Coordinates of C-alpha atoms in Angstrom, one line a residue:
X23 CA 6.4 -8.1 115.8
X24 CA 5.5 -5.0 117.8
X25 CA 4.2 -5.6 121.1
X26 CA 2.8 -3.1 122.4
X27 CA 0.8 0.5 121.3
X28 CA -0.8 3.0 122.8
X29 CA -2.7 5.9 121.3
X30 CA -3.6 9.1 123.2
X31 CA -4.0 7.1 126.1
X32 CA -5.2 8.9 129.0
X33 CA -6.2 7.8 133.1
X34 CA -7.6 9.5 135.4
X35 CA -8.3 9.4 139.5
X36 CA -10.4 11.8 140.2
X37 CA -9.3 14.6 139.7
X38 CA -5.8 13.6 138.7
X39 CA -4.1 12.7 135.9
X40 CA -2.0 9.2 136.3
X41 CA -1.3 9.0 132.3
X42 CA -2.0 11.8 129.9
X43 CA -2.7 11.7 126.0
X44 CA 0.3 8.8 126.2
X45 CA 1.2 7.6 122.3
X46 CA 3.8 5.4 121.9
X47 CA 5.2 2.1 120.2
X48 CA 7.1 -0.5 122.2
X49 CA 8.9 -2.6 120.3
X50 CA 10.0 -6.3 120.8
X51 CA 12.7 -7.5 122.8
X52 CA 13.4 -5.5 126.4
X53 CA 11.9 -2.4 126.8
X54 CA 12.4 -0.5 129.8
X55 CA 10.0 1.8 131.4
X56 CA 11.6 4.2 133.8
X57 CA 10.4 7.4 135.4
X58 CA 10.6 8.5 139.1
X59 CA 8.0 7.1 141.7
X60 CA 4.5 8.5 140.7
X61 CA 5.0 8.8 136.9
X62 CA 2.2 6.4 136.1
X63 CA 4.4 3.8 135.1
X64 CA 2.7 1.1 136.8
X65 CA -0.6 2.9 135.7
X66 CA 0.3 1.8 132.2
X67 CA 0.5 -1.9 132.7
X68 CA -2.5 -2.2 134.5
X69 CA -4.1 -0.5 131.8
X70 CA -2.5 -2.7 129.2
X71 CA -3.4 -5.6 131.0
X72 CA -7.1 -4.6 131.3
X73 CA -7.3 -4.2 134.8
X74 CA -7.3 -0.2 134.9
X75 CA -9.4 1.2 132.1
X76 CA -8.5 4.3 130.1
X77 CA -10.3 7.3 129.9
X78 CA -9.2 8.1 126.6
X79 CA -7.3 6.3 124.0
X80 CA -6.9 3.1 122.2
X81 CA -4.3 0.4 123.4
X82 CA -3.1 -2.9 121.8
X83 CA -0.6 -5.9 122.7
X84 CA 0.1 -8.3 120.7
X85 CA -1.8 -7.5 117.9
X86 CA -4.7 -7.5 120.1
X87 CA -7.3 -4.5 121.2
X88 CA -7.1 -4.1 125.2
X89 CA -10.7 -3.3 125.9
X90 CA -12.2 -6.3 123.2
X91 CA -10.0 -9.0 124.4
X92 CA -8.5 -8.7 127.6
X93 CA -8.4 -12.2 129.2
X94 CA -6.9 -13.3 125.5
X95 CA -4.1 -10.9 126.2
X96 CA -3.9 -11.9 130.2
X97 CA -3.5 -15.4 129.1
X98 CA -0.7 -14.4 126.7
X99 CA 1.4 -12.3 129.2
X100 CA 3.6 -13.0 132.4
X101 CA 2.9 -10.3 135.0
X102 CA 5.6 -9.8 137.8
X103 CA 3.6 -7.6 140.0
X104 CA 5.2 -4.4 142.4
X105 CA 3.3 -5.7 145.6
X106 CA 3.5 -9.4 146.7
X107 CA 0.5 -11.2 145.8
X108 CA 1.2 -14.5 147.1
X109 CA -2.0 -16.7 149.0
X110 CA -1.8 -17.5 152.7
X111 CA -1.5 -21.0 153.5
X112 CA 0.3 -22.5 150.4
X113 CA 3.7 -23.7 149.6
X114 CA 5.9 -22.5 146.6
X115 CA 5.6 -25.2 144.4
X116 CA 1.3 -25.0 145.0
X117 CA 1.0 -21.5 144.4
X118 CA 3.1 -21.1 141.4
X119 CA 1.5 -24.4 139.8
X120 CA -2.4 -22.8 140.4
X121 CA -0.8 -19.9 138.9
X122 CA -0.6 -22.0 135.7
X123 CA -3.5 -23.1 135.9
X124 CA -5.3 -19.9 136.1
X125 CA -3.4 -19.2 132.8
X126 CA -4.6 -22.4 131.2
X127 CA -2.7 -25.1 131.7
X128 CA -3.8 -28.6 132.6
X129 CA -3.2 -29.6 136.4
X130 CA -0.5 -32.5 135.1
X131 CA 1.5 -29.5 133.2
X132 CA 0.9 -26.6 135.6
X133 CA 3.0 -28.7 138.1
X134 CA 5.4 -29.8 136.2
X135 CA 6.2 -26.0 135.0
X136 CA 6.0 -24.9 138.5
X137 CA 8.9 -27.1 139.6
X138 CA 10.7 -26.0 136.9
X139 CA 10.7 -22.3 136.8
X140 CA 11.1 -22.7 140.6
X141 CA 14.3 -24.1 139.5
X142 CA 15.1 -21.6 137.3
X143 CA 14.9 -18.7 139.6
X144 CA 16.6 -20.1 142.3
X145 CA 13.6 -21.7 144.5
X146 CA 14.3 -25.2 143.8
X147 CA 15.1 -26.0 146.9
X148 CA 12.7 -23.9 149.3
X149 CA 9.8 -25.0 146.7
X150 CA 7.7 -26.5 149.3
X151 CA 8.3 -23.8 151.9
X152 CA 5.5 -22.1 152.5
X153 CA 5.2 -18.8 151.0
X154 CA 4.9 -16.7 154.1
X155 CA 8.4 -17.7 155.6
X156 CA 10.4 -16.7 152.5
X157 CA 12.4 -13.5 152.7
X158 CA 12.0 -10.3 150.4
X159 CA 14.3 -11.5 148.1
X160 CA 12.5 -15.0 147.3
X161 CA 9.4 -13.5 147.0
X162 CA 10.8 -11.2 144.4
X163 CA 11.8 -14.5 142.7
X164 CA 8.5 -16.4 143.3
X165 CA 6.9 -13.6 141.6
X166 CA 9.1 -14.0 138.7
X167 CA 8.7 -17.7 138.5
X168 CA 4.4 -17.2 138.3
X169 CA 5.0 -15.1 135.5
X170 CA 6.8 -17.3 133.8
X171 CA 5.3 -20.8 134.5
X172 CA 2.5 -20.3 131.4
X173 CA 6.0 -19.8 128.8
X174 CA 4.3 -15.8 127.8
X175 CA 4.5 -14.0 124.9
X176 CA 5.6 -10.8 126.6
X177 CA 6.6 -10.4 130.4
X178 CA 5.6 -7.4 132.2
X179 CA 8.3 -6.8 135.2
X180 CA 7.2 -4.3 137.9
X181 CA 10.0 -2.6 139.9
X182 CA 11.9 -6.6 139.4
X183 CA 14.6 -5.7 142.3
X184 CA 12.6 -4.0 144.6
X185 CA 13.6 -4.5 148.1
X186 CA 16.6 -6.9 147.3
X187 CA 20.3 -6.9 148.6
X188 CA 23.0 -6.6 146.4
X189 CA 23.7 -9.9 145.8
X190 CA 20.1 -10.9 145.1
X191 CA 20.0 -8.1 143.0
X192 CA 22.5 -8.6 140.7
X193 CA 21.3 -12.0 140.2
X194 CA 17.4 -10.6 139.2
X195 CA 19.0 -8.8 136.7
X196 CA 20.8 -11.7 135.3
X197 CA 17.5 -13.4 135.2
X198 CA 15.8 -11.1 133.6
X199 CA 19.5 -10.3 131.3
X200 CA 18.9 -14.5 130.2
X201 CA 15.2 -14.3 130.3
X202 CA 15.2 -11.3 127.4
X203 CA 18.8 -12.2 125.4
X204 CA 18.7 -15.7 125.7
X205 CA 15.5 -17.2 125.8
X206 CA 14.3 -14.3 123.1
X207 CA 10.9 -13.5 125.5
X208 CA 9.9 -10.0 125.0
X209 CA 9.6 -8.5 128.2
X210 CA 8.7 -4.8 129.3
X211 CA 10.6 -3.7 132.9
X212 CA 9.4 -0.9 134.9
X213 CA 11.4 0.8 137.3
X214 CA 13.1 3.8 139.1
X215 CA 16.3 2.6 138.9
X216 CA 18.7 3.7 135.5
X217 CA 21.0 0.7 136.5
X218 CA 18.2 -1.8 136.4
X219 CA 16.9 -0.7 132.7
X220 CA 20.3 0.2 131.6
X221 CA 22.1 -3.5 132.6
X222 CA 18.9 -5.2 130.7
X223 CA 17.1 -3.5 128.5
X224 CA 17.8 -1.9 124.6
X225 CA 15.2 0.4 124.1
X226 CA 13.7 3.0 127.0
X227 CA 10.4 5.2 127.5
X228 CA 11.1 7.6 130.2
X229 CA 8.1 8.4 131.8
X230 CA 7.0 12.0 133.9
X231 CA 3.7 13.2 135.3
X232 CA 2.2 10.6 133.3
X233 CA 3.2 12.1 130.4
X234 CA 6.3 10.6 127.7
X235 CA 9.3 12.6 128.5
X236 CA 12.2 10.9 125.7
X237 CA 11.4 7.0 124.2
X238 CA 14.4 5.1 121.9
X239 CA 16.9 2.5 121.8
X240 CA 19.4 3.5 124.8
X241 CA 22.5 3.9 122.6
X242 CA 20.5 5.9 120.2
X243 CA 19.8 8.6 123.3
X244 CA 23.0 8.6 124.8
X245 CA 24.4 9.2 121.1
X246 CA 22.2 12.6 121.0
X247 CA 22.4 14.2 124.7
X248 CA 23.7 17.2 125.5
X249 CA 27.5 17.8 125.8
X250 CA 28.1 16.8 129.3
X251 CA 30.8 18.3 131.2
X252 CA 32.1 16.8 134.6
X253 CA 32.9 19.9 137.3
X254 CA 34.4 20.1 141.1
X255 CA 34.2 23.0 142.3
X256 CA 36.2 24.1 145.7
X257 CA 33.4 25.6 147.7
X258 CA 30.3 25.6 148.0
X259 CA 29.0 23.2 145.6
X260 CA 25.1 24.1 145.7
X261 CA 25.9 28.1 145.0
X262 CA 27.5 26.8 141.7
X263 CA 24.7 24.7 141.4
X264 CA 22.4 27.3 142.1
X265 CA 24.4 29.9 140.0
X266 CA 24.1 27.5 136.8
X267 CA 20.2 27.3 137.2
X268 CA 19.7 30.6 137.0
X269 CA 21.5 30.9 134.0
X270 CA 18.6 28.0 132.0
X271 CA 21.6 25.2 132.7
X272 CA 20.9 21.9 134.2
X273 CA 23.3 20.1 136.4
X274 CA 23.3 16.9 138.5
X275 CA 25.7 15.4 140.9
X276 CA 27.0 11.9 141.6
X277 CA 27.3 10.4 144.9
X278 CA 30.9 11.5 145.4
X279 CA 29.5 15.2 144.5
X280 CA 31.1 15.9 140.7
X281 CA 28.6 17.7 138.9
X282 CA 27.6 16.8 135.8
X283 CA 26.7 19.8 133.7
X284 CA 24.5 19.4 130.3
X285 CA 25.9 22.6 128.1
X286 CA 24.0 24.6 125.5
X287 CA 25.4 25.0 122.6
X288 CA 26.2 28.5 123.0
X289 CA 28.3 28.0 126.4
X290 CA 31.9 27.0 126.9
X291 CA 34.6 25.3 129.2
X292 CA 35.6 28.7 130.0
X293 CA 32.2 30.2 131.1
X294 CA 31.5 27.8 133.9
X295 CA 35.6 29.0 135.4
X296 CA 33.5 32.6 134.5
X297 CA 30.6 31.7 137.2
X298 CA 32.7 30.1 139.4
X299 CA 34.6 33.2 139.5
X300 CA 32.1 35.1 140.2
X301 CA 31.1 33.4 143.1
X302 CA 33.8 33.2 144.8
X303 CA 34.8 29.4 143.8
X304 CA 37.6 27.7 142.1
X305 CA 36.8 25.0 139.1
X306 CA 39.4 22.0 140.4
X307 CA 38.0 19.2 138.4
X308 CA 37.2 19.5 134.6
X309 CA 36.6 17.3 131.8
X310 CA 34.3 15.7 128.8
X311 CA 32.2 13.1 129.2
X312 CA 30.3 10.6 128.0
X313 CA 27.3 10.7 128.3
X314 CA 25.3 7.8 130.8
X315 CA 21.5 6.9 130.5
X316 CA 21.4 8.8 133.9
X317 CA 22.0 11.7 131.6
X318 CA 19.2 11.1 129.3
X319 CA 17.2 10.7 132.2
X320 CA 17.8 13.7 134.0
X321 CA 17.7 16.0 130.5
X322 CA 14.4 14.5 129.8
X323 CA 13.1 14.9 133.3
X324 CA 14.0 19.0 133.2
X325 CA 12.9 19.6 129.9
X326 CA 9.3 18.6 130.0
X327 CA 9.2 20.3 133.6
X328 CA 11.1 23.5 131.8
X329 CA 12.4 24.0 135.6
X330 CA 16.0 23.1 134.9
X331 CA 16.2 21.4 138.2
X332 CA 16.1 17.4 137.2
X333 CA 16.7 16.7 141.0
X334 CA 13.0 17.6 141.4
X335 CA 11.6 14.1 141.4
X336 CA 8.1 13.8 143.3
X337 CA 7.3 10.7 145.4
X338 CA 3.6 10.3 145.3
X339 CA 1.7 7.6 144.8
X340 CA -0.2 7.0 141.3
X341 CA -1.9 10.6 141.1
X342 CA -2.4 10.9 145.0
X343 CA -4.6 7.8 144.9
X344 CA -5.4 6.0 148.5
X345 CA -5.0 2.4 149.0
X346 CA -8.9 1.6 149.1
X347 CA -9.4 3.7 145.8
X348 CA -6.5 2.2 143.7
X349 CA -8.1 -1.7 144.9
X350 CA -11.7 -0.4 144.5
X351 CA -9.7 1.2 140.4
X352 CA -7.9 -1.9 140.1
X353 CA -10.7 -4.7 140.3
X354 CA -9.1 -7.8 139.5
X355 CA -6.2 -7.5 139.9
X356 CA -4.1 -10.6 141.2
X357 CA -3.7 -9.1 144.7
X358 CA -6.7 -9.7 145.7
X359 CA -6.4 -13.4 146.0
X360 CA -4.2 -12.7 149.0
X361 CA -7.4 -11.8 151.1
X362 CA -8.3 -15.5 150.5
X363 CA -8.2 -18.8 149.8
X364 CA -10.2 -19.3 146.5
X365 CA -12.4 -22.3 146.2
X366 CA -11.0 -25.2 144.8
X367 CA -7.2 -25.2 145.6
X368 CA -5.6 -28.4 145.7
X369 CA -4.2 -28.8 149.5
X370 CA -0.2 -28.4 150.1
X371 CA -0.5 -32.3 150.2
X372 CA -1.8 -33.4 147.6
X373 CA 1.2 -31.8 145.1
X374 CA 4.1 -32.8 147.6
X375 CA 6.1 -35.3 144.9
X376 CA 8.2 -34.2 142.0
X377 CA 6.8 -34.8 138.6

């Protein structure tokens, strides 16, 4: 079943543009969504979950009509928000359980869920720490285990990894590799790093000034880029760079500076020696390559900027918005829990044996 749509969807702040006249089709299994910071990607799923309306545009999930029945699709959907959104004052084990129950479920099974996803992500045994003295990494994974505890439909991921070591990386993404090819949830992960989408998901949208720069199954992309040529040049590298741009080419380079060089059609092994050449450099490393996701991203990236230069990322937030206008946009959204303790939470207490 598809799980998500969106149909000339457009947002706007003010004066600008977070997503514009978006139309796509996600379908199940993992999707990633991945665009640099400010592309409107986490724009999108608070739209689809309601809590940013669109200016323009139809959305659905799940079969379902964002702006007739949002709280049925809220119920529906695991949310794994980019901020921490955790309440002062309560345990682990508390928090994620009233996180079931806001979805739904009775006290008795909200609790018994909450000690098992805790499990699952690695929290069993801090589950009745409280919240506040857990590290990055475990909130990252307490964040994961309150989107899970209602068992969702579909699982929205927001930047999963963000802020994690390497270790505790790795082992999100193996949570979120068995979440999606194991346990068969549909999920949709959002983020600015390739590796992230690339180790997890099958399909990508890549996403650019809130507009839809390339969407498909990663192989499928890859399978269609550019001929990709890998270069090292003895020299300066940024004049070859710089020579290459000028000629319509786009080029990126890796961390151990080989540049990767997307060739038209028209262009050959022996015109890049030409511009070399011609600026006083020597071509030491050359070869074919295959092409990477990174690729994709890059070529997509240049292309709709038509600048050539996919290095160009911006870092802004959602469409310049301040932090009082995106909480005064985003009303409702789980965060604001955090500024305190709702009425009616059980005390850290009253939950403290296992059921």
């Amino acid at each position: 079943m598809l799980s998500v749509e969106l149909d000339h969807v457009s947002v706007r702040y003010g004066r600008q543009w977070a997503l514009r006249d978006v139309s796509v089709t996600l379908p199940a299994g993992a999707v990633g969504l991945l665009g640099p910071n400010g592309a409107g990607k986490s724009t999108l799923l608070k739209s689809l979950l309601g809590f940013v309306r669109p200016d323009e545009g139809v959305m659905r999930v799940l079969g379902l009509d964002v702006a007739a029945a949002p709280l049925q699709i809220r119920s529906r959907i695991g949310y794994m928000p980019e901020s921490d959104s955790h309440i002062p004052g309560m345990n682990a084990v508390t928090f994620v359980a009233y996180c079931g129950e806001l979805s739904g479920l009775p006290r008795a099974d909200a609790m018994q869920r909450a000690h098992e996803v805790l499990y699952y992500v690695g929290l069993g045994e801090a589950r009745y720490r409280n919240v506040e003295t857990y590290s990055t990494g475990m909130k990252q994974r307490i964040k994961l285990a309150q989107a899970l505890v209602h068992d969702p439909d579909l699982l929205f991921l927001d930047e999963p990894t963000n802020g994690m070591d390497p270790r505790g990386r790795d082992e999100m993404l193996e949570l979120v590799r068995d979440i999606a090819h194991n346990k068969g949830l549909n999920l949709i992960l959002s983020s600015h790093l390739l590796p992230d989408v690339e180790q997890t998901c099958e399909h990508v949208v890549v996403l650019d000034q809130g507009r839809i720069a390339t969407q498909g199954p990663i192989e499928a992309l890859k399978g269609h880029a550019t001929r990709i040529v890998e270069v090292r040049v003895k020299g300066d590298p940024d004049t070859f760079v710089s020579a290459l741009r000028a000629a319509g080419v786009s080029t990126h380079a890796d961390e151990e500076g080989v540049m990767r060089v997307f060739m038209p059609d028209d262009r050959d092994a022996q015109w890049l020696f030409q511009i070399a050449s011609q600026h006083g450099l020597q071509v030491r490393h050359l070869r074919v390559s295959v092409p990477t996701l990174e690729d994709v991203f890059a070529a997509a990236i240049a292309n709709g900027r038509g600048t050539g230069d996919p290095d160009q990322m911006t870092n802004q937030r959602d469409a310049g918005m301040s932090d009082a206008d995106a909480n005064r946009r985003h009303a409702g959204l789980p965060e604001q829990i955090a500024n305190g303790r709702p009425a009616g939470l059980p005390d850290n207490g009253d939950v403290r044996a296992d059921t």
